[in-house]
Short mmCIF file of N, CA and C in Angstrom, two decimals:
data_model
loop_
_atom_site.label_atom_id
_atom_site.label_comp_id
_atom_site.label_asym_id
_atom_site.label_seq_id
_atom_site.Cartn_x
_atom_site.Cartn_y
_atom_site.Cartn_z
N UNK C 13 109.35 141.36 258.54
CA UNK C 13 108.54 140.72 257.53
C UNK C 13 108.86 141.32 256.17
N UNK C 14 109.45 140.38 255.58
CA UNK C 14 109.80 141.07 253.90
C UNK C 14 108.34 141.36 253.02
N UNK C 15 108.46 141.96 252.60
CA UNK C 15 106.93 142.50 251.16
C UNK C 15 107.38 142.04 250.24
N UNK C 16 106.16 140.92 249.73
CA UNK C 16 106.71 140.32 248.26
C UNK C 16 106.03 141.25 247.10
N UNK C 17 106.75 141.08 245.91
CA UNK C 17 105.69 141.95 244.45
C UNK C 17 104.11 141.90 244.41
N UNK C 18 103.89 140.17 244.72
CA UNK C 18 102.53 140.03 244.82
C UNK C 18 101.85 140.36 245.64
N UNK C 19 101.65 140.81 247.15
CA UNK C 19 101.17 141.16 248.24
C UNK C 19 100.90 142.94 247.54
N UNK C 20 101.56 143.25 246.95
CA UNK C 20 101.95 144.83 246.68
C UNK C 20 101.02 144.62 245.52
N UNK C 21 101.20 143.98 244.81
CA UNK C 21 100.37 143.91 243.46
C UNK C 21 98.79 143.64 244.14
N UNK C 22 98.68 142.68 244.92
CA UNK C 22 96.91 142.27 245.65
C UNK C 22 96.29 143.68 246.21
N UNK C 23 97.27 144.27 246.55
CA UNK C 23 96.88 145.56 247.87
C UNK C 23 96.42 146.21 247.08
N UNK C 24 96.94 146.34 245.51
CA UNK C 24 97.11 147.80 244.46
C UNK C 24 95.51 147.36 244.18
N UNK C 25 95.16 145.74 243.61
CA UNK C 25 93.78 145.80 243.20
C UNK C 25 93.22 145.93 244.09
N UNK C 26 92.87 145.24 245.30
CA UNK C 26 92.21 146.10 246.21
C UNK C 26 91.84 147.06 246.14
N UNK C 27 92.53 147.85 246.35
CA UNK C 27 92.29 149.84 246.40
C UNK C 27 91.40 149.85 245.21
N UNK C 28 92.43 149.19 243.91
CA UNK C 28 91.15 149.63 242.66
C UNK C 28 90.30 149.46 242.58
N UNK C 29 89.52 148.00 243.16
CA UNK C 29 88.33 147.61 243.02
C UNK C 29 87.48 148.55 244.01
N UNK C 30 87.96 148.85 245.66
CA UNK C 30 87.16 149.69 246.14
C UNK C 30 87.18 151.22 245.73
N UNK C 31 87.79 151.64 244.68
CA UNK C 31 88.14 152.61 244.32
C UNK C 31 86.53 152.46 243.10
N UNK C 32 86.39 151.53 242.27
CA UNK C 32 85.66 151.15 241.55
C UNK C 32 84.12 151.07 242.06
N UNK C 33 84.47 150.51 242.76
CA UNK C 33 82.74 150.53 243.84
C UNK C 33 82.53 152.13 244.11
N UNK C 34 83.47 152.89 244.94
CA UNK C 34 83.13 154.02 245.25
C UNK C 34 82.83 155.13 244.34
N UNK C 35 83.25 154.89 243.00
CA UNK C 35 83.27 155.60 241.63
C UNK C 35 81.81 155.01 240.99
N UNK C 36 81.37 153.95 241.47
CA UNK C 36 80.03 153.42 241.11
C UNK C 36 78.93 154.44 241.58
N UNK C 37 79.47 154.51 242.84
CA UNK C 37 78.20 155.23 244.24
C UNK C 37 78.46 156.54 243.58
N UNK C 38 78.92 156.98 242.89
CA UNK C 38 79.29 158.59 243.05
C UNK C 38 77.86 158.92 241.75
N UNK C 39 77.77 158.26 240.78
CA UNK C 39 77.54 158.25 239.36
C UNK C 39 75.60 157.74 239.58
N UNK C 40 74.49 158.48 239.18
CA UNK C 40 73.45 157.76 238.73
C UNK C 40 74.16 157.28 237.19
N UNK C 41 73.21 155.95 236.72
CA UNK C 41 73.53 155.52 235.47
C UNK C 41 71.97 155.62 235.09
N UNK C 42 71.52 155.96 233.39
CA UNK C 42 70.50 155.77 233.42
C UNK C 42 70.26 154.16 232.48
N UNK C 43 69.00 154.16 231.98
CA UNK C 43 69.00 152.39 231.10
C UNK C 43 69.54 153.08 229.87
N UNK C 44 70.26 154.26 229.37
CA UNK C 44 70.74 154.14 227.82
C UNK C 44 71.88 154.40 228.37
N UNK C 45 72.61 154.40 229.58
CA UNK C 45 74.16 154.39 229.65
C UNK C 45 74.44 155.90 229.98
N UNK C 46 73.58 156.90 230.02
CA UNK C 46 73.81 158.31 230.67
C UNK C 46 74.23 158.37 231.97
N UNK C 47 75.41 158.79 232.48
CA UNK C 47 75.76 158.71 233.60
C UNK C 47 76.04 160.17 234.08
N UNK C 48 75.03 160.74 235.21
CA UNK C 48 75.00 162.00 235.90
C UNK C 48 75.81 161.94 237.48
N UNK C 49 76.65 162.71 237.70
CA UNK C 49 77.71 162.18 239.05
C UNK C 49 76.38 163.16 240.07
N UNK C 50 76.57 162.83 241.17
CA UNK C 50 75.71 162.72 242.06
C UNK C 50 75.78 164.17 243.26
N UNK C 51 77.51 164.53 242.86
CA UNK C 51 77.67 165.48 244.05
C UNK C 51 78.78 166.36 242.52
N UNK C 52 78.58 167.69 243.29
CA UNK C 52 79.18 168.75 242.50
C UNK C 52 80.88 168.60 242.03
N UNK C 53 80.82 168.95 240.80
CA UNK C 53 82.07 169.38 240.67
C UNK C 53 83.18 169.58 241.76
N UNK C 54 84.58 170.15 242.08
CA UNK C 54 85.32 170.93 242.83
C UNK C 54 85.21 172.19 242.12
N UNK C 55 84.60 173.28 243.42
CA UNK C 55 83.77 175.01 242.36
C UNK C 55 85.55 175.31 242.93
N UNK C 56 86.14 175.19 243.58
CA UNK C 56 87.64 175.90 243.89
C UNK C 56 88.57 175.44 242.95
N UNK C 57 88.28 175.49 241.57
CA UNK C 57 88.99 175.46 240.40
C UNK C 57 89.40 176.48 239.96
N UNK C 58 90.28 177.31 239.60
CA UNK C 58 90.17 178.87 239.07
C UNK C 58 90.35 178.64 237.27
N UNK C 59 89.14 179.07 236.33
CA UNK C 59 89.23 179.10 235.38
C UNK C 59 89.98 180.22 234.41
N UNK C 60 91.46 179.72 233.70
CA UNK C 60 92.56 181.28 233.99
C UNK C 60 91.35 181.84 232.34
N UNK C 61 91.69 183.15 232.84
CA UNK C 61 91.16 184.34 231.65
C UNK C 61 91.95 183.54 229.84
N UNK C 62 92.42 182.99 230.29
CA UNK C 62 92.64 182.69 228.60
C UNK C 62 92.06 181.16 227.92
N UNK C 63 91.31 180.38 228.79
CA UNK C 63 90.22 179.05 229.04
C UNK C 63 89.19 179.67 228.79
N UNK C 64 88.70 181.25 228.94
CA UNK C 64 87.53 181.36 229.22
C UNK C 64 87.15 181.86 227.38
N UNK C 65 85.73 180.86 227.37
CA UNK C 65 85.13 181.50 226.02
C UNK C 65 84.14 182.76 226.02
N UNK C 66 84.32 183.88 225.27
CA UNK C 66 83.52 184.79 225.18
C UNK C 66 82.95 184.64 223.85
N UNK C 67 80.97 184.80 224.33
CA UNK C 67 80.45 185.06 222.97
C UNK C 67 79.42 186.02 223.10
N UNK C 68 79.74 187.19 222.54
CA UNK C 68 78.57 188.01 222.22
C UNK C 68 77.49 187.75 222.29
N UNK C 69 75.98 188.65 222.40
CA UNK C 69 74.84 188.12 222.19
C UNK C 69 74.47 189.01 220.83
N UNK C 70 73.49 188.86 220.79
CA UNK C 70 73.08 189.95 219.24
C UNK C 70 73.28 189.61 217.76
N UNK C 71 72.98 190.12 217.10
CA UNK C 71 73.06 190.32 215.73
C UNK C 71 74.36 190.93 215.34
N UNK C 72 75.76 190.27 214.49
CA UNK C 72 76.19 190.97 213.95
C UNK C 72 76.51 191.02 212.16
N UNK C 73 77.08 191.92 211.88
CA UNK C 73 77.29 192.52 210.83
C UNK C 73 75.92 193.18 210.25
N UNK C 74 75.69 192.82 208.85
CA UNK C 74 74.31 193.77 208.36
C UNK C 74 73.25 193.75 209.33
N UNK C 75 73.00 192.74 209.83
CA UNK C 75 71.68 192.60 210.67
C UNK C 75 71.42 193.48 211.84
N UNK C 76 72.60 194.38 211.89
CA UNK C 76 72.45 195.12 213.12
C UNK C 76 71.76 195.73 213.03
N UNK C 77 71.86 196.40 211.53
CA UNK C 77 70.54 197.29 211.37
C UNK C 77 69.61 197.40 210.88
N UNK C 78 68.86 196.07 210.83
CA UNK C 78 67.99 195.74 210.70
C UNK C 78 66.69 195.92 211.80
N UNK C 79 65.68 197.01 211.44
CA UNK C 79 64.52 197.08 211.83
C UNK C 79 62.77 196.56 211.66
N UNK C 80 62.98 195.86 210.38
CA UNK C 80 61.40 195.56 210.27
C UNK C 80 61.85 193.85 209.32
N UNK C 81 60.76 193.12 209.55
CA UNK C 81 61.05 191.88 208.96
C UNK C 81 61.30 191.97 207.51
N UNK C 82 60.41 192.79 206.51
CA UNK C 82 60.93 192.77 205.51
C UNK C 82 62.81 192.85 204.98
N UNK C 83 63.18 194.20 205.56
CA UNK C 83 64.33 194.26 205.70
C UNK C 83 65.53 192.91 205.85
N UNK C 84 64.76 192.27 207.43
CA UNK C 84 65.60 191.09 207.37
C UNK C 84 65.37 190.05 206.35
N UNK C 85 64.36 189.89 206.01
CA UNK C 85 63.66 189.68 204.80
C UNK C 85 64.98 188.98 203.64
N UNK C 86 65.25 190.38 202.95
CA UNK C 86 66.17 190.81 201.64
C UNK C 86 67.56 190.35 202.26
N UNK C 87 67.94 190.59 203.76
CA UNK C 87 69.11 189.80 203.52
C UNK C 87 69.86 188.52 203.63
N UNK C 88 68.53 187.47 203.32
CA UNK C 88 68.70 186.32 202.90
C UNK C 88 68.34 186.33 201.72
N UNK C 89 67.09 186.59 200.77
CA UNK C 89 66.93 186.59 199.25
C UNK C 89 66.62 187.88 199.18
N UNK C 90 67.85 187.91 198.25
CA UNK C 90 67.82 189.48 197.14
C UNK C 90 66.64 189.58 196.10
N UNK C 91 66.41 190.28 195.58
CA UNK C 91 65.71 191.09 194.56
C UNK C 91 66.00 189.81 193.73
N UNK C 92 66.82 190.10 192.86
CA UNK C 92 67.20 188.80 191.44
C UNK C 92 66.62 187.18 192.07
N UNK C 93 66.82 187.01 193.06
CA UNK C 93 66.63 185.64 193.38
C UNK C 93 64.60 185.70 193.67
N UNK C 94 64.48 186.56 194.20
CA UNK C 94 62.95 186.97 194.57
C UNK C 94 62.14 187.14 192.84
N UNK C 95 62.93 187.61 191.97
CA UNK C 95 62.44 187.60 190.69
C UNK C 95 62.41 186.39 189.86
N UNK C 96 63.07 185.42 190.15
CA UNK C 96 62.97 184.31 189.56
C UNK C 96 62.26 183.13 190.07
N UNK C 97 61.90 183.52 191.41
CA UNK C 97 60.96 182.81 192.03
C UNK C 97 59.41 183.04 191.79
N UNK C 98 59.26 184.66 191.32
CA UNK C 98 57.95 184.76 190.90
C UNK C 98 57.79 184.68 189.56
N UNK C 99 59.22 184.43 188.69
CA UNK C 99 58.80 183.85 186.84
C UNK C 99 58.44 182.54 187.15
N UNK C 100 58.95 181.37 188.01
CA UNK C 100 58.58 180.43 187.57
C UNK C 100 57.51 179.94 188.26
N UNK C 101 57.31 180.65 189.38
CA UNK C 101 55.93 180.30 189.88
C UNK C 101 54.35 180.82 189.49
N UNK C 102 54.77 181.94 188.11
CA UNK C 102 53.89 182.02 187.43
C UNK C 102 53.73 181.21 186.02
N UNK C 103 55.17 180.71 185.53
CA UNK C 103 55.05 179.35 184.48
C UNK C 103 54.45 177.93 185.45
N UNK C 104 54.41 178.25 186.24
CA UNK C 104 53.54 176.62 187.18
C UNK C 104 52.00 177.54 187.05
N UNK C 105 51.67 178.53 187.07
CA UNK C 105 50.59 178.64 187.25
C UNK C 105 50.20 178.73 185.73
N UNK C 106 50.50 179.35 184.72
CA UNK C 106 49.62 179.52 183.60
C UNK C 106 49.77 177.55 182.75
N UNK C 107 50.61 176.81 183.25
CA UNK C 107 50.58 175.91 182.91
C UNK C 107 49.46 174.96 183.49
N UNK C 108 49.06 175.33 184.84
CA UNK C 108 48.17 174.35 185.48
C UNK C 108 46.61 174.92 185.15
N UNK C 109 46.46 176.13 184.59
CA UNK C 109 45.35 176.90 184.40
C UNK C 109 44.10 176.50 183.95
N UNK C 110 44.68 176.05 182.95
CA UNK C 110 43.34 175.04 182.60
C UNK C 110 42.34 174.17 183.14
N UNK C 111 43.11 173.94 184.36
CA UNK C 111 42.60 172.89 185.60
C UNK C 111 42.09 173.67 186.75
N UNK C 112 41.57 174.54 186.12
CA UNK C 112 40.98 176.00 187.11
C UNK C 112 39.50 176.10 186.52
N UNK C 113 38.20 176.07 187.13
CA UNK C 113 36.86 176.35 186.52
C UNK C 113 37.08 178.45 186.64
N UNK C 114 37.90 178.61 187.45
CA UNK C 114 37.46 180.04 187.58
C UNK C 114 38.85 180.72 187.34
N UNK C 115 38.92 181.72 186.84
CA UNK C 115 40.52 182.70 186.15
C UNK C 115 40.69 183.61 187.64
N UNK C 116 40.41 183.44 188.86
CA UNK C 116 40.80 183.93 189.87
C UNK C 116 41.59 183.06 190.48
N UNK C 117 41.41 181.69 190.22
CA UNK C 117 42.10 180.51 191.12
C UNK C 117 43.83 180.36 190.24
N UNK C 118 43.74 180.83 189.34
CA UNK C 118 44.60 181.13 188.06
C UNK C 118 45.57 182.57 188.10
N UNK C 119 45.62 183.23 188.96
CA UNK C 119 46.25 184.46 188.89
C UNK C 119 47.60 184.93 189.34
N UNK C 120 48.14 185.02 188.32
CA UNK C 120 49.85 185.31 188.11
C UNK C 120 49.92 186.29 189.20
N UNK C 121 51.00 186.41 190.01
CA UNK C 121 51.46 186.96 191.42
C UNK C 121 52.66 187.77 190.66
N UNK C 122 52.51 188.98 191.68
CA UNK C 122 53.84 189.90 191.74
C UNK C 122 55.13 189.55 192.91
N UNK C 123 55.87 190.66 192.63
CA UNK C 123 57.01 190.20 193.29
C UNK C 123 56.65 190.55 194.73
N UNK C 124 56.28 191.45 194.90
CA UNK C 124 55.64 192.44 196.29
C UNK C 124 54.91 191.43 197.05
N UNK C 125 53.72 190.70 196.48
CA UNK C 125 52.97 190.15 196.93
C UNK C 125 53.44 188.97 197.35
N UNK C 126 54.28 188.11 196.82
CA UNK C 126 54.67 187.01 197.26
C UNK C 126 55.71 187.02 198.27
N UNK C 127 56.44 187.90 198.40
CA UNK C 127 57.05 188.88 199.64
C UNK C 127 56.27 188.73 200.64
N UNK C 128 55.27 189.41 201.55
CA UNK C 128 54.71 190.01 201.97
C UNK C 128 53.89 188.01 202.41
N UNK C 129 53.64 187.50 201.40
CA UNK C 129 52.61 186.20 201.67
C UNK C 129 53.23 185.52 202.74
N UNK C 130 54.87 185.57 201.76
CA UNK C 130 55.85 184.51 203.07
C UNK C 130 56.12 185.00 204.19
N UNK C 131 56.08 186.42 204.31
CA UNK C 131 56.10 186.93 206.04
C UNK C 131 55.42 186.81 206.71
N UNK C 132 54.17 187.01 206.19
CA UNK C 132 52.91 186.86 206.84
C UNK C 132 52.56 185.46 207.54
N UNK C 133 53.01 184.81 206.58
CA UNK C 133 53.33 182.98 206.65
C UNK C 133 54.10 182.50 208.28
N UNK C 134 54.83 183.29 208.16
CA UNK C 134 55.88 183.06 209.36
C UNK C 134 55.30 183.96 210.53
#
């Protein structure tokens, strides 16, 4: 019996389509198209030492030595930047002052203190 192209070509979809069904069964699908496979990986893969990512845990560079929140504090805003945050948040305050019945609701803040507010804050 000779084998024609097409008999060879029918056989090939075949396989694919049950190849397709069985690749169906393997897979939950969810309703947004998330598809979770059903049975594990192959774990007898050997992942070679130079595939593998290493990442530290911890804090590095300055933060290493960092002990108290203030500290970590300063090394996101410095001094100069912490000083210009309490000039102009005391030009918002002596500007809105007037709209104060009492000169306590009105009171210009230091640098220390507004420090200390936002940690506390967090």
């Amino acid at each position: 019996m000779k084998v024609s192209a097409n008999m060879i070509r029918e056989s090939e979809e075949d396989r694919d389509s049950g190849n397709e069904e069985l690749n169906n069964s393997e897979w939950f699908s969810s309703k947004d198209g998330v598809q979770w496979r059903k049975t594990k990986f192959n774990q007898n893969i050997h992942t070679h030492c130079h595939n593998t990512v290493l990442l530290l845990t911890g804090t590095k560079g300055p933060a290493k030595d960092v002990a108290s929140p203030v500290k970590s504090w300063e090394l996101f805003i410095h001094d100069n930047m912490m000083q210009l945050i309490v000039e102009f948040k005391n030009l918002f305050i002596e500007e809105s002052a007037p709209n104060f019945s009492r000169e306590r609701h009105a009171r210009k803040t230091v640098q220390k203190s507004m420090l200390y507010k936002w940690i506390i804050m967090e």
